[in-house]
mmCIF file of C-alpha atoms in Angstrom:
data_model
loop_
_atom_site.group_PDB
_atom_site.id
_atom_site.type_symbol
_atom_site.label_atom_id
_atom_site.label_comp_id
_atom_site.label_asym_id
_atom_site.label_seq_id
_atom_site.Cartn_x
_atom_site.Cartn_y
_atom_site.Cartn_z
ATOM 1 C CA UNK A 64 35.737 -101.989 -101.691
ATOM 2 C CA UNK A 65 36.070 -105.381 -103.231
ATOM 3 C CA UNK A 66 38.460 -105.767 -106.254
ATOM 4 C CA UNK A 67 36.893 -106.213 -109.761
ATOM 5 C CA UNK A 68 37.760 -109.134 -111.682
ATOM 6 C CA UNK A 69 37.484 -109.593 -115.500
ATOM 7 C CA UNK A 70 37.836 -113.252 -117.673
ATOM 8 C CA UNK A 71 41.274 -113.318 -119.655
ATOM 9 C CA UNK A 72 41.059 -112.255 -123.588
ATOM 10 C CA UNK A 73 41.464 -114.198 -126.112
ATOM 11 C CA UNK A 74 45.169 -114.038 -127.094
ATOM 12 C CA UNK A 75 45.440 -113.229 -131.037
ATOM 13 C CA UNK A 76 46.516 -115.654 -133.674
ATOM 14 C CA UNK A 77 50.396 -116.138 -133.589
ATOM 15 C CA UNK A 78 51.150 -114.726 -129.838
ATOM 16 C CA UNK A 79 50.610 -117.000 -126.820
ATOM 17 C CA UNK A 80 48.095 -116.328 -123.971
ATOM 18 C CA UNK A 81 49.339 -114.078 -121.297
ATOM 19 C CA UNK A 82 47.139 -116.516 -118.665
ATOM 20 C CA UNK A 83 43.880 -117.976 -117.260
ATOM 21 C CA UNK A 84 40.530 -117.535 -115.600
ATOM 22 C CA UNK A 85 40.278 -113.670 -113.901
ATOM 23 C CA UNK A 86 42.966 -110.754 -113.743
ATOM 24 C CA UNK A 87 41.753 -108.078 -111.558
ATOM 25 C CA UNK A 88 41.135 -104.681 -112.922
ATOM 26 C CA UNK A 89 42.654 -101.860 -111.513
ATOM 27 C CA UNK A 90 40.992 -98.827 -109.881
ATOM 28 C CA UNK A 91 41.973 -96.353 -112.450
ATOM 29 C CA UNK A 92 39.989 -98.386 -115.193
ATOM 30 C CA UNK A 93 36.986 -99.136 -112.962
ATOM 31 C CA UNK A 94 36.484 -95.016 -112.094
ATOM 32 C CA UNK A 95 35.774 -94.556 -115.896
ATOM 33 C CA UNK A 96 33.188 -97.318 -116.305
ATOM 34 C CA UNK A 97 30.271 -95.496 -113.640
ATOM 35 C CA UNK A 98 26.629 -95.056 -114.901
ATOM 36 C CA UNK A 99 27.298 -98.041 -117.699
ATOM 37 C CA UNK A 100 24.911 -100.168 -116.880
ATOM 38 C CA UNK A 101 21.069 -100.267 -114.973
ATOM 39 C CA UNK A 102 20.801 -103.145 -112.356
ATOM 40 C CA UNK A 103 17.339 -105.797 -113.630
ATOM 41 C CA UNK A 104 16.639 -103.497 -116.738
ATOM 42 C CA UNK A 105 15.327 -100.887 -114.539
ATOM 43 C CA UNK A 106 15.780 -96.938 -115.044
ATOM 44 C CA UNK A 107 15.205 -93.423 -113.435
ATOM 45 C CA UNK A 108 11.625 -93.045 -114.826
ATOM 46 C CA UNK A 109 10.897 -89.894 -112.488
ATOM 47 C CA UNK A 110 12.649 -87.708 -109.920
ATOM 48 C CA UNK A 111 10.165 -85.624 -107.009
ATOM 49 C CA UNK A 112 11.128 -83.512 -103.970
ATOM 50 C CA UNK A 113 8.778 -81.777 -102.151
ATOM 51 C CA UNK A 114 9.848 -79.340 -99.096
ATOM 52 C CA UNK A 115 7.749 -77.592 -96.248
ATOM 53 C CA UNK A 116 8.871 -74.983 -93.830
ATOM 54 C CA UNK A 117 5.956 -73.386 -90.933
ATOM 55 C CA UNK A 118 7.279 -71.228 -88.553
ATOM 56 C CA UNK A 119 4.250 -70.479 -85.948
ATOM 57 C CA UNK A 120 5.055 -67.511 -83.304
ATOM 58 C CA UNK A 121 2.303 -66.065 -81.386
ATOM 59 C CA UNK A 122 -0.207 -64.958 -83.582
ATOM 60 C CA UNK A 123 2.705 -65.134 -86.502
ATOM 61 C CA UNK A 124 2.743 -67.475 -89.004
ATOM 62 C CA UNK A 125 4.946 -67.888 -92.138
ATOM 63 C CA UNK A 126 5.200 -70.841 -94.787
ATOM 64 C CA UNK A 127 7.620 -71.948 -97.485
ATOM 65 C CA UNK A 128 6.596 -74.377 -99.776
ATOM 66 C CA UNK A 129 8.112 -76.412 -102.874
ATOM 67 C CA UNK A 130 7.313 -78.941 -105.108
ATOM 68 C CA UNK A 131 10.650 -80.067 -108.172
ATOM 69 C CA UNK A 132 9.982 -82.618 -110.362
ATOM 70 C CA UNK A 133 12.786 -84.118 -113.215
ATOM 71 C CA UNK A 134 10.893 -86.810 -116.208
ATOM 72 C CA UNK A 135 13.490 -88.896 -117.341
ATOM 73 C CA UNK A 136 11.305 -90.692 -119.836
ATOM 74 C CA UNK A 137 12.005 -88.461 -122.477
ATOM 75 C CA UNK A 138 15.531 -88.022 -122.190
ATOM 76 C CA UNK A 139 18.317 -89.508 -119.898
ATOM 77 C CA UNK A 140 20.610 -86.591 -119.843
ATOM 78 C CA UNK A 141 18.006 -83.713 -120.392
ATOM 79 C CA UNK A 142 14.870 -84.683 -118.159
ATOM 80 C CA UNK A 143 12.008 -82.796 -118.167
ATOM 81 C CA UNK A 144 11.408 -79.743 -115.340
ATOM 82 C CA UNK A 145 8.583 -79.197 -113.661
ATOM 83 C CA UNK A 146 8.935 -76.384 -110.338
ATOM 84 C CA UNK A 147 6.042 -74.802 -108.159
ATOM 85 C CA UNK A 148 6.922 -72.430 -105.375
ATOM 86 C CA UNK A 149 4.708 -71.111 -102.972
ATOM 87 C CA UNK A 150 4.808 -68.720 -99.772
ATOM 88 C CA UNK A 151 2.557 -67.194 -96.581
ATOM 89 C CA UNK A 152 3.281 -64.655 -94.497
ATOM 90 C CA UNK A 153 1.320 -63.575 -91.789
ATOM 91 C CA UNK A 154 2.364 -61.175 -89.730
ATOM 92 C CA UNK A 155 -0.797 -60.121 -87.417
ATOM 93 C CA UNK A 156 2.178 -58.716 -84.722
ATOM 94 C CA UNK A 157 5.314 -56.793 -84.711
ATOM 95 C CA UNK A 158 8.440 -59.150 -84.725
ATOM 96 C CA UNK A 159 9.230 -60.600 -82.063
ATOM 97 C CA UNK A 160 12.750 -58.928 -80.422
ATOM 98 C CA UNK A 161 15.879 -59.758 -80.386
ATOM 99 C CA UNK A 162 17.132 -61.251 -77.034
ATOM 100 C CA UNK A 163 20.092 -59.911 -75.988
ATOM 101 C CA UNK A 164 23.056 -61.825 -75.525
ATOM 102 C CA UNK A 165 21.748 -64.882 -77.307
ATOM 103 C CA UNK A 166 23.165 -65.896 -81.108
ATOM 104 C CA UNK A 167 23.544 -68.965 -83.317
ATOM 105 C CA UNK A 168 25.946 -69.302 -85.692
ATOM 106 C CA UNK A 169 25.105 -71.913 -88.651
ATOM 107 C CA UNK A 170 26.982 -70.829 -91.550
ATOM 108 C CA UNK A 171 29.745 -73.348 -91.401
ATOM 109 C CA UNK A 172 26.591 -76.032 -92.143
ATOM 110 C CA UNK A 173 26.187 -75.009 -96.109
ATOM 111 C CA UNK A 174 29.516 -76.763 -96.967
ATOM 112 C CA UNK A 175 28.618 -80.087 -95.507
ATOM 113 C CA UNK A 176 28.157 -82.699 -98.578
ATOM 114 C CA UNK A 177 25.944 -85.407 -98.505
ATOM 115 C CA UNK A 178 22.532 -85.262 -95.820
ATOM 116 C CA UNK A 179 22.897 -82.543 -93.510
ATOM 117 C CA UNK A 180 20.438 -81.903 -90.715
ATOM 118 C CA UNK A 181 20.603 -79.748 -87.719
ATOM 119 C CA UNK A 182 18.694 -78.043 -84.981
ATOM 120 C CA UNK A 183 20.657 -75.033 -83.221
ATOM 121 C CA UNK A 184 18.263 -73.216 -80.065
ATOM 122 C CA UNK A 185 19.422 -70.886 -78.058
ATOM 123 C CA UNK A 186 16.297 -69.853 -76.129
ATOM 124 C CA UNK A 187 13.620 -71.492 -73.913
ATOM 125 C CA UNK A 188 10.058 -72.894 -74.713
ATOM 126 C CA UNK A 189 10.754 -73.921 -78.073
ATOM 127 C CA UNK A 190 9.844 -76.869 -80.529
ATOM 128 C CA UNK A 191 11.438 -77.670 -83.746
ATOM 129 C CA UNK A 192 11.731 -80.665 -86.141
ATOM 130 C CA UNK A 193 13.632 -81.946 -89.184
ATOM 131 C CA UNK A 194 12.095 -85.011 -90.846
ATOM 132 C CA UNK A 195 12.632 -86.301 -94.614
ATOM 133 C CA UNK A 196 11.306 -89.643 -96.365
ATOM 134 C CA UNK A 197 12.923 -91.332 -99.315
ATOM 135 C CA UNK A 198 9.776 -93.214 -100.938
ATOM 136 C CA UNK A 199 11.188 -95.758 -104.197
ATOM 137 C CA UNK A 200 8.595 -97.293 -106.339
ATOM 138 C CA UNK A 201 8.556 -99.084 -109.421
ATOM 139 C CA UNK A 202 5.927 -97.774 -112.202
ATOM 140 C CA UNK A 203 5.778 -95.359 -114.660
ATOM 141 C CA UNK A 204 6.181 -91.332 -114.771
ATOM 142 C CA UNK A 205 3.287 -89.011 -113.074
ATOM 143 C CA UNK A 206 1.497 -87.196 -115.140
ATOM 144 C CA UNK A 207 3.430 -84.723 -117.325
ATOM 145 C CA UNK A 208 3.618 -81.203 -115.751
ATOM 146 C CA UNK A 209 3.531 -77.835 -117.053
ATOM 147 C CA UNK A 210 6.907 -76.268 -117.340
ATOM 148 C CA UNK A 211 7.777 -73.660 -114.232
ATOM 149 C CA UNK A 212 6.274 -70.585 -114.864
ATOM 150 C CA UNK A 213 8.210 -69.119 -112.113
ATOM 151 C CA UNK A 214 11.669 -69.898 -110.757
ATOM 152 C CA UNK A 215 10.953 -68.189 -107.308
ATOM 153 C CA UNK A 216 8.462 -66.894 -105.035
ATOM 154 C CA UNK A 217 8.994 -64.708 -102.270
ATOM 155 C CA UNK A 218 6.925 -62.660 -99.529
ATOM 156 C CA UNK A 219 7.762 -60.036 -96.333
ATOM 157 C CA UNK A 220 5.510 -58.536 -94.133
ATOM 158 C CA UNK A 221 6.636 -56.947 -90.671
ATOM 159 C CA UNK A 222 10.303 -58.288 -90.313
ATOM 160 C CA UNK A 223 8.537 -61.882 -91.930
ATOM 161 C CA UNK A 224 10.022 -63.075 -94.784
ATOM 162 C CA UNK A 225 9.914 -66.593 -96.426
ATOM 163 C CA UNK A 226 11.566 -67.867 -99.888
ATOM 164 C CA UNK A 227 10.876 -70.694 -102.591
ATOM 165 C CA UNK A 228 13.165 -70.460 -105.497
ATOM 166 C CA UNK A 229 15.391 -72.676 -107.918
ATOM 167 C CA UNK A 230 18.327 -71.419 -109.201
ATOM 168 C CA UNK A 231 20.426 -73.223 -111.767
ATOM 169 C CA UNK A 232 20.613 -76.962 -109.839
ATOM 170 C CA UNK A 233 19.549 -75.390 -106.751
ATOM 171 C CA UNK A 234 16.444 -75.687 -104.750
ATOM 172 C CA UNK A 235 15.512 -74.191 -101.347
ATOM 173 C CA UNK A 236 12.954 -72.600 -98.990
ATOM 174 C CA UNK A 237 13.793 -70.216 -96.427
ATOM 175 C CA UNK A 238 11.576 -68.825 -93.523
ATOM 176 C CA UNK A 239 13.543 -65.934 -91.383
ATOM 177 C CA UNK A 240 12.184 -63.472 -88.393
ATOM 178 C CA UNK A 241 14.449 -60.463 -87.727
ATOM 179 C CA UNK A 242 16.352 -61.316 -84.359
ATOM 180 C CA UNK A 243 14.605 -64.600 -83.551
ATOM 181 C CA UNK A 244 16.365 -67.095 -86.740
ATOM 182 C CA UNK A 245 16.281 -68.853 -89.861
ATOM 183 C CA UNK A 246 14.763 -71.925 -91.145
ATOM 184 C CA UNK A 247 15.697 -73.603 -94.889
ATOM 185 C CA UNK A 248 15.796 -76.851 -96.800
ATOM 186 C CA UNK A 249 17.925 -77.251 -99.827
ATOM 187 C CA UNK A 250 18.699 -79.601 -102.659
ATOM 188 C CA UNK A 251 21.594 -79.303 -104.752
ATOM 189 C CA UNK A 252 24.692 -81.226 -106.379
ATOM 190 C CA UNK A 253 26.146 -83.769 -103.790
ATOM 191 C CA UNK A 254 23.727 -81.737 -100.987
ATOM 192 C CA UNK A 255 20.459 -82.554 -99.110
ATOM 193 C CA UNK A 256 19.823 -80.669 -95.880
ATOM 194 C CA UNK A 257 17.400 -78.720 -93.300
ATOM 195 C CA UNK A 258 18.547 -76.539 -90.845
ATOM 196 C CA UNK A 259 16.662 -74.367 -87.705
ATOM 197 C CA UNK A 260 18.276 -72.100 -85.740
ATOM 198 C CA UNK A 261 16.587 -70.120 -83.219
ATOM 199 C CA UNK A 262 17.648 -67.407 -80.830
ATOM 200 C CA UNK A 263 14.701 -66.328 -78.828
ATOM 201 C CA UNK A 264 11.496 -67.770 -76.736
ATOM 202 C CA UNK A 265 7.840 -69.768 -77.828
ATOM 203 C CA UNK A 266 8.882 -70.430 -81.502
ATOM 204 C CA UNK A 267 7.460 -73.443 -83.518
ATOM 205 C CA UNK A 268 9.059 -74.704 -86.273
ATOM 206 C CA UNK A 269 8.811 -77.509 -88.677
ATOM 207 C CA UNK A 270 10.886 -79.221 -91.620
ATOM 208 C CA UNK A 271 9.268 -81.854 -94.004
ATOM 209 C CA UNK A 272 11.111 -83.197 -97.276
ATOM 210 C CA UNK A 273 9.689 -85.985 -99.154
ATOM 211 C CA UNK A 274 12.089 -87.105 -102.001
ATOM 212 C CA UNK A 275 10.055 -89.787 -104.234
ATOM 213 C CA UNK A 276 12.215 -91.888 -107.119
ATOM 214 C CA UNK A 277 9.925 -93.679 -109.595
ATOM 215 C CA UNK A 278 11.494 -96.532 -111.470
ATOM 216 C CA UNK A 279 10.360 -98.105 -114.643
ATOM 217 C CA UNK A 280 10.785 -101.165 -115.835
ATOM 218 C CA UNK A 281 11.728 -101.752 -119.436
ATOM 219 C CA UNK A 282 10.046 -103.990 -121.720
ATOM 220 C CA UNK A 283 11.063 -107.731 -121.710
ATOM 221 C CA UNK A 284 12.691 -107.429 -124.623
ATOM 222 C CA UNK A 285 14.538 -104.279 -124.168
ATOM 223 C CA UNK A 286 17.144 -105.262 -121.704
ATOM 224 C CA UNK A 287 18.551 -107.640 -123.898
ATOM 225 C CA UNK A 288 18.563 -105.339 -126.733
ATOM 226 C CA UNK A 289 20.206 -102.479 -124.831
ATOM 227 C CA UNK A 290 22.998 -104.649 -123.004
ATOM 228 C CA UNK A 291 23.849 -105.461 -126.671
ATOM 229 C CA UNK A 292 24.209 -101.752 -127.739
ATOM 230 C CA UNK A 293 26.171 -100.838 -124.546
ATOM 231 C CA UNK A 294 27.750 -103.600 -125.297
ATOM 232 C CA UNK A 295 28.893 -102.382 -128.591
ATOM 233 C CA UNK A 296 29.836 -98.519 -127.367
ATOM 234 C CA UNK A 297 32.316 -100.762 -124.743
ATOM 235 C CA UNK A 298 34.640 -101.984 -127.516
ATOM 236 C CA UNK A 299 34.391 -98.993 -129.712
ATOM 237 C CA UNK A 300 37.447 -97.968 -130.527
ATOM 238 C CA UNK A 301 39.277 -101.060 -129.327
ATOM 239 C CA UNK A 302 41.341 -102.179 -132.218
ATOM 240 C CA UNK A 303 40.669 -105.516 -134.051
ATOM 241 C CA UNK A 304 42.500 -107.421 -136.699
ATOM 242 C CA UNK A 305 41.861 -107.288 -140.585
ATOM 243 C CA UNK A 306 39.049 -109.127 -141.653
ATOM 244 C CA UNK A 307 37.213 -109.054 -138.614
#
């Protein structure tokens, strides 16, 4: 990373300036200044994910759907929630058996930060897919949403089951068939990430996350106004002389 540079102060009356033009500030001091400032006046207006999971087996079908939205035009640090699960099952045939001698093993995968996304197939026949968009737009906030009026959602028929829940700052949807895998997306702190992993014959399986960021432009005379208020919250504290 590039060094940060910052113009010389002013030296006070009575003690002689320590130097000129730019000293360059040290990483310790830059690490407490994050999240100061918005780039062109523009701010988080409106945060969306939406995730689908379809499993398709033979005459077995299962879906896991979400849709998480966060309004930040209300409040920076407390954004408005809005959360709709939804699940299918449908089961018209026994599960599918397990194939012996075949397994997957995936669980090292939930501690990889950042975007994770993996396919993991040990059988024959298959097709699976992971696909997620980022879309970024300027404008203002969809239309408000009714708060959640369930945190989860859940169905199981014949060795079927699929999942849509939130839990604190989590979000995921899970699709799993006794002895043939498991399917989820997931959202959480410093995480993004779909994973399939299959272990038998003929499966189907699809992941689709759309992640939408809406940005809003401030009025033309805000920016200036708020620069000068974070301006002021910069130097409280900083001690000045008497009279000033």
């Amino acid at each position: 990373m590039a060094p940060a540079y910052a113009a010389d102060a002013p030296a006070a009356p009575g003690q002689q300036k320590a130097g000129k033009g730019l000293s360059e500030i040290p990483d310790p001091e830059l690490s407490l200044m994050r999240g100061r400032y918005t780039v062109n006046g523009n701010s988080v207006a409106w945060f969306g994910v939406t995730m689908i999971s379809q499993w398709q087996a033979g005459s077995q079908a299962a879906e896991s759907a979400l849709t998480l939205g966060m309004d930040f035009t209300h409040s920076a640090t407390a954004p408005k929630v809005s959360f709709t699960p939804s699940v299918t099952v449908t089961a018209a045939d026994a599960p599918l058996p397990a194939t012996p001698g075949r397994s997957v093993e995936s669980a090292g995968l939930q501690n990889v930060a950042g975007v994770t996304q993996a396919i993991q197939v040990a059988g024959d026949n298959n097709v699976a897919s992971n696909s997620t968009q980022l879309n970024v737009r300027e404008g203002s906030a969809p239309p408000e949403q009714t708060a959640p009026a369930s945190t989860a959602a859940t169905a199981q028929q014949g060795g079927v089951s699929a999942v849509a829940q939130m839990e604190g700052n989590n979000a995921q949807v899970q699709l799993k068939i006794e002895g043939v895998g498991a399917v989820q997306q997931w959202i959480r702190n410093g995480s993004v990430g779909q994973t399939i992993a299959l272990s038998s014959d003929g499966q189907a399986v699809t992941n689709r996350m759309q992640i939408e960021l809406v940005r809003q432009t401030l009025a033309s005379n805000a920016p200036l106004t708020q620069n000068v208020a974070q301006a002021m919250n910069m130097v409280r504290g900083v001690g000045m002389g008497p009279g000033q």
